[in-house]
Coordinates of C-alpha atoms and ligand atoms in Angstrom, one line a residue:
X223 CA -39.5 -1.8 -11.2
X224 CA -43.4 -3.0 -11.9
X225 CA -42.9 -5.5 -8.8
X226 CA -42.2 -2.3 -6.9
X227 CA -44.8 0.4 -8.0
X228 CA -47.3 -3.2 -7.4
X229 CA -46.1 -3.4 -4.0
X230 CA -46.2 0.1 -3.6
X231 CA -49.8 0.1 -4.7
X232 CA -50.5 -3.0 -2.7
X233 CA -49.2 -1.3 0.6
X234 CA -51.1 1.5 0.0
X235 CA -54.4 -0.7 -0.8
X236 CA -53.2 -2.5 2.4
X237 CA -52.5 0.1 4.7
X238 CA -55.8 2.1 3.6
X239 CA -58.1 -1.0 3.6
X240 CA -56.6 -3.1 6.1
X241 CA -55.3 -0.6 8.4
X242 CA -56.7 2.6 8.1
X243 CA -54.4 5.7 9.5
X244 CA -51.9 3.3 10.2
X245 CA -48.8 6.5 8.5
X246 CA -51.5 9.3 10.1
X247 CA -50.9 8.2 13.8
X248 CA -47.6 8.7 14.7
X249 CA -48.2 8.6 18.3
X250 CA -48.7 5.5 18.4
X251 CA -45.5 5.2 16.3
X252 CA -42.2 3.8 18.8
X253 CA -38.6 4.3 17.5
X254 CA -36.3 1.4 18.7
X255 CA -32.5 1.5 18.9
X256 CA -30.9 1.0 15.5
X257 CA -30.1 -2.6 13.9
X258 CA -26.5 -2.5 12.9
X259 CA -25.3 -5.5 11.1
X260 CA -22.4 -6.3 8.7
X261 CA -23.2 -6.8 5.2
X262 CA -23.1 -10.4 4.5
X263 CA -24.4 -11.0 8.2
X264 CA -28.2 -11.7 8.8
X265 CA -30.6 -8.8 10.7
X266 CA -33.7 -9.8 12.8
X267 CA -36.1 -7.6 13.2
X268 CA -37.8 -8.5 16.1
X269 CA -41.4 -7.3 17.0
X270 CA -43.5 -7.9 19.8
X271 CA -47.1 -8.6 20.2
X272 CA -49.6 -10.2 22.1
X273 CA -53.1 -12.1 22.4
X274 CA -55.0 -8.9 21.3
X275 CA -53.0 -8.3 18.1
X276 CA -55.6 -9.3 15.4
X277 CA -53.5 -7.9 12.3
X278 CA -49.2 -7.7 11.5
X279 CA -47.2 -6.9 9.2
X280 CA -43.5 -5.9 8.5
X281 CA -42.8 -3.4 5.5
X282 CA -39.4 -2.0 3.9
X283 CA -40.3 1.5 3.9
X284 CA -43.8 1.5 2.3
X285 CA -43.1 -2.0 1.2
X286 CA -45.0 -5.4 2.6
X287 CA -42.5 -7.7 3.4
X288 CA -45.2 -10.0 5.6
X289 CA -48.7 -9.7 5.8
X290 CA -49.1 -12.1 9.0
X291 CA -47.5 -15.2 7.8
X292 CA -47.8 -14.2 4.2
X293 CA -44.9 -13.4 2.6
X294 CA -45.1 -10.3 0.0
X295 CA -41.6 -9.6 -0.3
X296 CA -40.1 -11.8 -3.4
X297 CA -36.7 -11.3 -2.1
X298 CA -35.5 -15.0 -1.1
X299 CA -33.2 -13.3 1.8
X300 CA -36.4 -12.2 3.7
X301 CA -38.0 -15.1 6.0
X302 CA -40.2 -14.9 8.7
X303 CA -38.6 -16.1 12.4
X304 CA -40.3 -19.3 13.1
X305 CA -40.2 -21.3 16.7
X306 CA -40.2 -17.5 18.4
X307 CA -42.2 -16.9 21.4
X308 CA -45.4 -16.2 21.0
X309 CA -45.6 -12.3 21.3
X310 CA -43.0 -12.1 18.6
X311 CA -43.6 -11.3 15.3
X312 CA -39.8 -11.4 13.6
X313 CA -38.2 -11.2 10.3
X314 CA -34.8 -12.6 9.4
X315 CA -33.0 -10.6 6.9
X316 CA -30.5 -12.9 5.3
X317 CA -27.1 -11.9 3.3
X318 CA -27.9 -8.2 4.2
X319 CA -26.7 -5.5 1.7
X320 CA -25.8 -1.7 1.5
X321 CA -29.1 -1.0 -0.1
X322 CA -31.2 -2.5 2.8
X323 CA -30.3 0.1 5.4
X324 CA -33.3 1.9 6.2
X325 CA -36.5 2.4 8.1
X326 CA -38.5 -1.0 8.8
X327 CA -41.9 -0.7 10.7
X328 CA -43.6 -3.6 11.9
X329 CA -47.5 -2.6 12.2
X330 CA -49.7 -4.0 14.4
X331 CA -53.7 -3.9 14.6
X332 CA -54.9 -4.5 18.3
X333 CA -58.7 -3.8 19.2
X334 CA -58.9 -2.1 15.8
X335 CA -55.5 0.7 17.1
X336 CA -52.8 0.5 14.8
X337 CA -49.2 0.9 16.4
X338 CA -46.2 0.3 14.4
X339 CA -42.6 0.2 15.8
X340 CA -40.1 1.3 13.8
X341 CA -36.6 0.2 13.7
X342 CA -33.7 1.5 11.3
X343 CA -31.3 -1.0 10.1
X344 CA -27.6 0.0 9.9
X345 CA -25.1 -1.6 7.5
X346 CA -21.4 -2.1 8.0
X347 CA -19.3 -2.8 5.5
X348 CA -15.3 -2.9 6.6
X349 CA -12.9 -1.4 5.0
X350 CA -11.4 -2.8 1.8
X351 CA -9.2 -1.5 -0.6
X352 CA -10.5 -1.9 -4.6
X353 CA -7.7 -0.6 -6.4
X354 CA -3.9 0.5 -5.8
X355 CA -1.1 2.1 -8.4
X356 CA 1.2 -0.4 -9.7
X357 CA 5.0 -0.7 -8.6
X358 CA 6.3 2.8 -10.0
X359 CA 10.2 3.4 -11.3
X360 CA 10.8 7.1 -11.5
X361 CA 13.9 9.0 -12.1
X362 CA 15.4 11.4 -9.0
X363 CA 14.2 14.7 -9.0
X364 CA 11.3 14.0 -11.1
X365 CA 7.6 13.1 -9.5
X366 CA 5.4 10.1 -8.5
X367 CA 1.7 10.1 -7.6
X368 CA 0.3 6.8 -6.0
X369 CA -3.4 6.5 -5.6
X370 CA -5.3 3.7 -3.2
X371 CA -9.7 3.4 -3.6
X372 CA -11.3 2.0 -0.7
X373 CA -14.8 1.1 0.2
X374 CA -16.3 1.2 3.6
X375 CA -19.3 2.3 5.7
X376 CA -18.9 4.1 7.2
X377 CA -16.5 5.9 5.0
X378 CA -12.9 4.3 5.1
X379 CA -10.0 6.5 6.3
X380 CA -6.9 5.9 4.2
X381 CA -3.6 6.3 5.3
X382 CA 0.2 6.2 4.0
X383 CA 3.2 4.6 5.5
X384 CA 6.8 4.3 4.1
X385 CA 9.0 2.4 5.0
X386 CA 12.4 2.5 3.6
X387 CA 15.2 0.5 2.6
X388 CA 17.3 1.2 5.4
X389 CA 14.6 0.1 7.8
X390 CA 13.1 3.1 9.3
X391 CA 9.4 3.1 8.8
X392 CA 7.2 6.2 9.3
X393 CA 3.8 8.0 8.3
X394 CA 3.5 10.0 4.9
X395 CA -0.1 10.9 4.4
X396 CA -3.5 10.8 4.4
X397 CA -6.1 10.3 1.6
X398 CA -6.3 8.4 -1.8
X399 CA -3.9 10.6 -3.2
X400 CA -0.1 10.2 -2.5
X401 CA 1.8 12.9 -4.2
X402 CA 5.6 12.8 -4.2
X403 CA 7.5 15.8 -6.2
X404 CA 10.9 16.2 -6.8
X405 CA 12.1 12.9 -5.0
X406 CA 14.9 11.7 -4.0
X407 CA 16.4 8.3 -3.7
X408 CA 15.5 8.3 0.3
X409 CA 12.0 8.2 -1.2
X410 CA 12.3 4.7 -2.2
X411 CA 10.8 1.9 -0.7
X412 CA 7.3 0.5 -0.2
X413 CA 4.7 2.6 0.4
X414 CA 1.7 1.1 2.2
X415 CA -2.0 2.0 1.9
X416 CA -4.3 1.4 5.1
X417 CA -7.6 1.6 5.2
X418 CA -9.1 1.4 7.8
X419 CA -13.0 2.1 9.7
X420 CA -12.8 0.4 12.6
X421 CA -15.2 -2.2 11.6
X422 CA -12.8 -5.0 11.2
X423 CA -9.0 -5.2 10.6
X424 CA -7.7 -2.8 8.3
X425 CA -7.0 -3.5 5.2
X426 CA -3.3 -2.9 3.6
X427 CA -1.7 -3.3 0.9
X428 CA 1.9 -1.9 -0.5
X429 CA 3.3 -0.5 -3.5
X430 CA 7.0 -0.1 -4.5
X431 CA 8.6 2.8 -5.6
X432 CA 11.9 2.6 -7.3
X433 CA 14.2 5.6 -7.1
X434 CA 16.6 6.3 -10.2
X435 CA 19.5 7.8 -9.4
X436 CA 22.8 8.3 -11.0
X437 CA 26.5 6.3 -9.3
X438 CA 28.3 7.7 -6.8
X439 CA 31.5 6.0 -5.5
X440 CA 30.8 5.6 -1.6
X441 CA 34.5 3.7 -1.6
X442 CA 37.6 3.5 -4.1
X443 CA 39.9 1.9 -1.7
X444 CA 43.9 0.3 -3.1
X445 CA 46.2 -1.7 -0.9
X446 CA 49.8 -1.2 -0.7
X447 CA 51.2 -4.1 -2.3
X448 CA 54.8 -5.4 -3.0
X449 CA 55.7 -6.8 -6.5
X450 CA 55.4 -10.7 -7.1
X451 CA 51.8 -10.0 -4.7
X452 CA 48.7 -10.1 -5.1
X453 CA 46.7 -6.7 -5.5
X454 CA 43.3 -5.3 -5.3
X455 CA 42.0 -2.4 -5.7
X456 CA 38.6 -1.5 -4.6
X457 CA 35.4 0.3 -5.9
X458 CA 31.8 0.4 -4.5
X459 CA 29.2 3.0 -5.9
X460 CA 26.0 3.2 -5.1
X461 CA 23.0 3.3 -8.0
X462 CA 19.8 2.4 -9.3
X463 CA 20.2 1.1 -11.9
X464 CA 23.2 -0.7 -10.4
X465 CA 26.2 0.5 -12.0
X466 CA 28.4 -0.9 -14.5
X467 CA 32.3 -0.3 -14.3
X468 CA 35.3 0.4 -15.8
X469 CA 38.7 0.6 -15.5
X470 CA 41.5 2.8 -16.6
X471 CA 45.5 3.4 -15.9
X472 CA 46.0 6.6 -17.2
X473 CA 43.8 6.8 -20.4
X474 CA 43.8 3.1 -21.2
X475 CA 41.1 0.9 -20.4
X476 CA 41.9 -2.6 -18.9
X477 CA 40.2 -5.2 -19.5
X478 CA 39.6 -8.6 -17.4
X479 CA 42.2 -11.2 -18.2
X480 CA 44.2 -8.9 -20.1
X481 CA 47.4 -8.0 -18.5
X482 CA 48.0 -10.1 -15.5
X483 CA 44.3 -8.2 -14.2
X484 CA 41.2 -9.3 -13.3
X485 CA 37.5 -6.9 -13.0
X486 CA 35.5 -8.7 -10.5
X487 CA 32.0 -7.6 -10.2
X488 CA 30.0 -7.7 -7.3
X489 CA 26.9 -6.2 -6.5
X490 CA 27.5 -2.5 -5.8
X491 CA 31.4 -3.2 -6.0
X492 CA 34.2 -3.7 -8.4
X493 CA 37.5 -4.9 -7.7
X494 CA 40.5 -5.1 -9.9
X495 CA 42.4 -8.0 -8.8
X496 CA 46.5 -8.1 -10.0
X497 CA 47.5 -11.9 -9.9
X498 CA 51.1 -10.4 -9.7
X499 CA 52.2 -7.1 -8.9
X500 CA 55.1 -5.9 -11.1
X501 CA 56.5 -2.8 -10.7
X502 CA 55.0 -1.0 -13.8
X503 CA 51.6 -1.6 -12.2
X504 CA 52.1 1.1 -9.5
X505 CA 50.6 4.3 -10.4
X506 CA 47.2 5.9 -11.0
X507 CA 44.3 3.7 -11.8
X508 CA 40.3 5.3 -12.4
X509 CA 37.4 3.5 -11.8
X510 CA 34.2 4.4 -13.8
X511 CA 31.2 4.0 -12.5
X512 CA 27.9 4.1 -14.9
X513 CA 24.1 3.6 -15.4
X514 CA 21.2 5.4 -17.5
X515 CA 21.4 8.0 -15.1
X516 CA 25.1 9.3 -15.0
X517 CA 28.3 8.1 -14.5
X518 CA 31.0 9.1 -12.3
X519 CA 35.0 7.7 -11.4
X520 CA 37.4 8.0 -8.6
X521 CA 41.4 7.3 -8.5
X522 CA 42.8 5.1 -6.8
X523 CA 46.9 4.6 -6.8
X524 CA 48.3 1.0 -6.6
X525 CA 51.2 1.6 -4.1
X526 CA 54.2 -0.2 -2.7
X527 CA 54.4 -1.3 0.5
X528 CA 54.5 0.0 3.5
X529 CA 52.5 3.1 2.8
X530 CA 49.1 4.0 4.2
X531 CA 46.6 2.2 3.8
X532 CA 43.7 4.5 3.5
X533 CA 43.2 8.5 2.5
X534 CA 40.6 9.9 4.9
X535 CA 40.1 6.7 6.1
X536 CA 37.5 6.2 3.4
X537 CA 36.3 7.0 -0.1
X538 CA 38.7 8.6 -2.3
X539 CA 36.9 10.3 -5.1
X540 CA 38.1 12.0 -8.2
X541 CA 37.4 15.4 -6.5
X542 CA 39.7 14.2 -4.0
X543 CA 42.3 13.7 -6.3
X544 CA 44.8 16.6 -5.4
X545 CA 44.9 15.8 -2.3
X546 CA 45.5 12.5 -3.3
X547 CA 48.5 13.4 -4.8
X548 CA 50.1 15.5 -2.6
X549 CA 49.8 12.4 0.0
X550 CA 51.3 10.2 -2.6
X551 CA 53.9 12.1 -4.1
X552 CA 55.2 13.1 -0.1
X553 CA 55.0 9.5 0.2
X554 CA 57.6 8.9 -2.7
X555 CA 59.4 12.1 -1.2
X556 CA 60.0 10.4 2.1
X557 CA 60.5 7.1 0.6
X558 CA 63.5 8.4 -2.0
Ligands
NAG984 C1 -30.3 5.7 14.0 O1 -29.8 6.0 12.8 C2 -30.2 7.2 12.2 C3 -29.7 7.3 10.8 O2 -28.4 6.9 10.7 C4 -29.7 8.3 13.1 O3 -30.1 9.6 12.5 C5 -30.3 8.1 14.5 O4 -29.7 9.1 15.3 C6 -29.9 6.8 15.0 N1 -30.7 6.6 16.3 C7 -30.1 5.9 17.3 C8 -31.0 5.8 18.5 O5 -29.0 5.5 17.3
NAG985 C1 -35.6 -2.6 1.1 O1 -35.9 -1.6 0.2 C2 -34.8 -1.1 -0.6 C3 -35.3 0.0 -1.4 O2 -36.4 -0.3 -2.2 C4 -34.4 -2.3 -1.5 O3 -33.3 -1.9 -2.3 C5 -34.0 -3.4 -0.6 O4 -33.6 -4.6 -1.3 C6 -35.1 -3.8 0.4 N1 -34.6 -4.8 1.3 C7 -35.3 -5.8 1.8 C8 -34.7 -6.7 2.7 O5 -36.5 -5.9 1.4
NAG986 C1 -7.6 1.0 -11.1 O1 -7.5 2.4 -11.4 C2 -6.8 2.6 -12.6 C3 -6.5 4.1 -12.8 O2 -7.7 4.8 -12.5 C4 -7.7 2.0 -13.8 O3 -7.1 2.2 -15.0 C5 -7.9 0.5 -13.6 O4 -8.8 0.0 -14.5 C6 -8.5 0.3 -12.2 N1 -8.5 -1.1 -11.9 C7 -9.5 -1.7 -11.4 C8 -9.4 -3.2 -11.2 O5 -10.6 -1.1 -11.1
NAG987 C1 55.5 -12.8 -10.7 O1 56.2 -12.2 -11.7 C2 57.6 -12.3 -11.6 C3 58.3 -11.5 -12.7 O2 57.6 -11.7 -13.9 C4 58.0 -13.8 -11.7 O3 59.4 -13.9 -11.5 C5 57.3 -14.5 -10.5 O4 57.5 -15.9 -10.6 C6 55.8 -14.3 -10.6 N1 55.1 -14.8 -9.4 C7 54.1 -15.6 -9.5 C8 53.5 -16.1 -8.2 O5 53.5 -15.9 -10.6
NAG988 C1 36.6 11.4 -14.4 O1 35.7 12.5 -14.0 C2 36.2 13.8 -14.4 C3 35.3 14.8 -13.8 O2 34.0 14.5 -14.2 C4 36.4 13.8 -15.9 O3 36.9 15.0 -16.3 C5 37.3 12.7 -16.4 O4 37.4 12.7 -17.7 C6 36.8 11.3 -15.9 N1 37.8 10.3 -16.1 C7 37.5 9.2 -16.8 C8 38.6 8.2 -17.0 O5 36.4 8.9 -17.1
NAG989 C1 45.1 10.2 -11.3 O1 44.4 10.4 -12.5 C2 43.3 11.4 -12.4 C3 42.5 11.4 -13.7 O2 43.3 10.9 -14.8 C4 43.9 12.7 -12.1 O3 42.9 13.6 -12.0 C5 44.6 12.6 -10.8 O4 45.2 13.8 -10.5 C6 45.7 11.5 -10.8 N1 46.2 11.3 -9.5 C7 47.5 11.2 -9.2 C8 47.9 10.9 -7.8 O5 48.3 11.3 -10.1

């Protein structure tokens, strides 16, 4: 602060004493083109002047940075070009920073005229993303807000992508702010955050979102089996939290390695494996399907051989179930 009202004071002292009407005569003032530069990079300033020229300087505003080839500045960064032509009076900016864009004039004294020629230095900064929500779990229906702070100059733009767990990949938003209300479980997947200005390669980052939804049973599937074989019965459901299963004959619960059956989980699917199909073990099994958000079952008949192999074709579910049993039942009917 007291190096700056100094230099302040100095320029003035300078610019009064040295050059007199140096801010007064603006037609002598030129504008160049603008200096854009990166922050990090180096600026040169470049100023030309020739045999005449008895006095010049390069200021920061109102600010000497050089008087001749005295440095005034303190800032380490600023050096004066050396090994330049002759009619070149330059300044290296090193390491340049948001807060040097502005106004530089280089002044120049020639047969006691002062001229200065301004030039006004730009700084780019490329996009870059500070801060992004953590990986969020949230429960269907319910809402999730995801927020992503860049910096850039000029001004980042921010965009959202999502790309789902089935692959398909497509454009949400734009902004800081991603609001999601009343999702559902096609909502899932990563979300990613680009921001971008055009100054370099935008910069992205992703954030999960996790989808909790109660099971449903995509497949209950049995196989007509004859006694003495080997049986299985199917199960898949679909849920996040995965599901845990049970399963049931009627109202009693079986348990693995009890009763000549085995439960084998895996993944999104349950089987229930009989080593040796008796035949007691035909009839009307239920599998239950279960997480923190719901649970859900479907029937599934063990049958003898012979009959089909599939209802529908597909999932059977407990909704299904009269229909179930009129295909079973006309299947005994035909059988007997
Ligand atoms: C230089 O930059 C200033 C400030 O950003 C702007 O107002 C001006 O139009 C620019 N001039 C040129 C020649 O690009
Ligand atoms: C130019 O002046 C600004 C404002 O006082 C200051 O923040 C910046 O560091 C100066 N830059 C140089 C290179 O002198
Ligand atoms: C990111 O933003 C969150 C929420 O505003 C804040 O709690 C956290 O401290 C920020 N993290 C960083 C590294 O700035
Ligand atoms: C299946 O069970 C029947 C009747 O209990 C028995 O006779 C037969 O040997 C068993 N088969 C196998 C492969 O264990
Ligand atoms: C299966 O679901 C139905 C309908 O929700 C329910 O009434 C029944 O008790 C369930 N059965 C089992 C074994 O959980
Ligand atoms: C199987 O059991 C379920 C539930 O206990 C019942 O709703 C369904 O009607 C039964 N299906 C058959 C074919 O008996």
């Amino acid at each position: 602060m007291y190096n700056s009202v100094c230099f302040i004071i100095l320029s003035w002292v300078f610019a009064v004493l040295v050059f007199p009407g140096v801010p007064a005569r603006s037609g002598d003032s030129v504008l160049k083109d603008n200096i854009t530069v990166r922050q990090g990079d180096s600026a040169v300033l470049k100023c030309n002047v020739d045999s005449k020229v008895s006095r010049v300087a390069w200021l920061n505003r109102t600010t000497i940075l050089f008087a001749g080839n005295e440095k005034w500045s303190l800032d380490p960064r600023v050096v004066l070009m050396e090994n330049t032509a002759v009619t070149e009076y330059s300044i290296k900016i090193q390491n340049v920073d948001v807060h040097d864009e502005g106004p530089y004039v280089c002044s120049i004294l020639t047969n006691k005229k002062p001229k200065s020629t301004k030039v006004h230095l730009i700084v780019q900064v490329p996009a870059r993303i500070t801060n992004i929500s953590r990986d969020v779990t949230v429960n269907e229906g319910s809402s999730a807000s995801l927020m992503c702070l860049a910096v850039g100059r000029p001004e980042a733009n921010i965009i959202w992508k999502h790309h789902s767990p089935r692959g398909t990949h497509k454009f949400v938003t734009e902004g800081e702010y991603l609001e999601l209300r009343g999702i559902t479980k096609e909502q899932s997947g990563s979300y990613e955050c680009i921001a971008s200005n055009d100054i370099s390669n935008p910069d992205v980052r992703t954030v999960q979102i996790t989808v909790n939804y109660p099971p449903f049973i995509s497949k209950a599937r049995g196989t007509g089996t004859s006694v003495g074989q080997r049986g299985v019965l199917q199960c898949e459901a679909s849920a996040v939290p995965r599901a845990d299963f049970e399963w049931y004959k009627e109202d009693r619960r079986l348990f693995n390695g009890l009763n000549g059956v085995k439960i084998e989980n895996q993944g999104k699917q349950s089987m229930l494996v009989f080593f040796n199909v008796s035949e007691e073990d035909y009839g009307n099994y239920t599998c239950v399907a279960m997480n923190t958000m719901g649970i859900t079952n479907a029937s599934i008949i063990l049958y003898g051989p012979g009959a089909m192999h599939d209802v529908n074709g597909a999932a059977v579910l407990h909704r299904c179930s009269v229909c179930l049993a009129l295909t079973v039942t006309s299947f005994y009917l035909l059988k007997f």
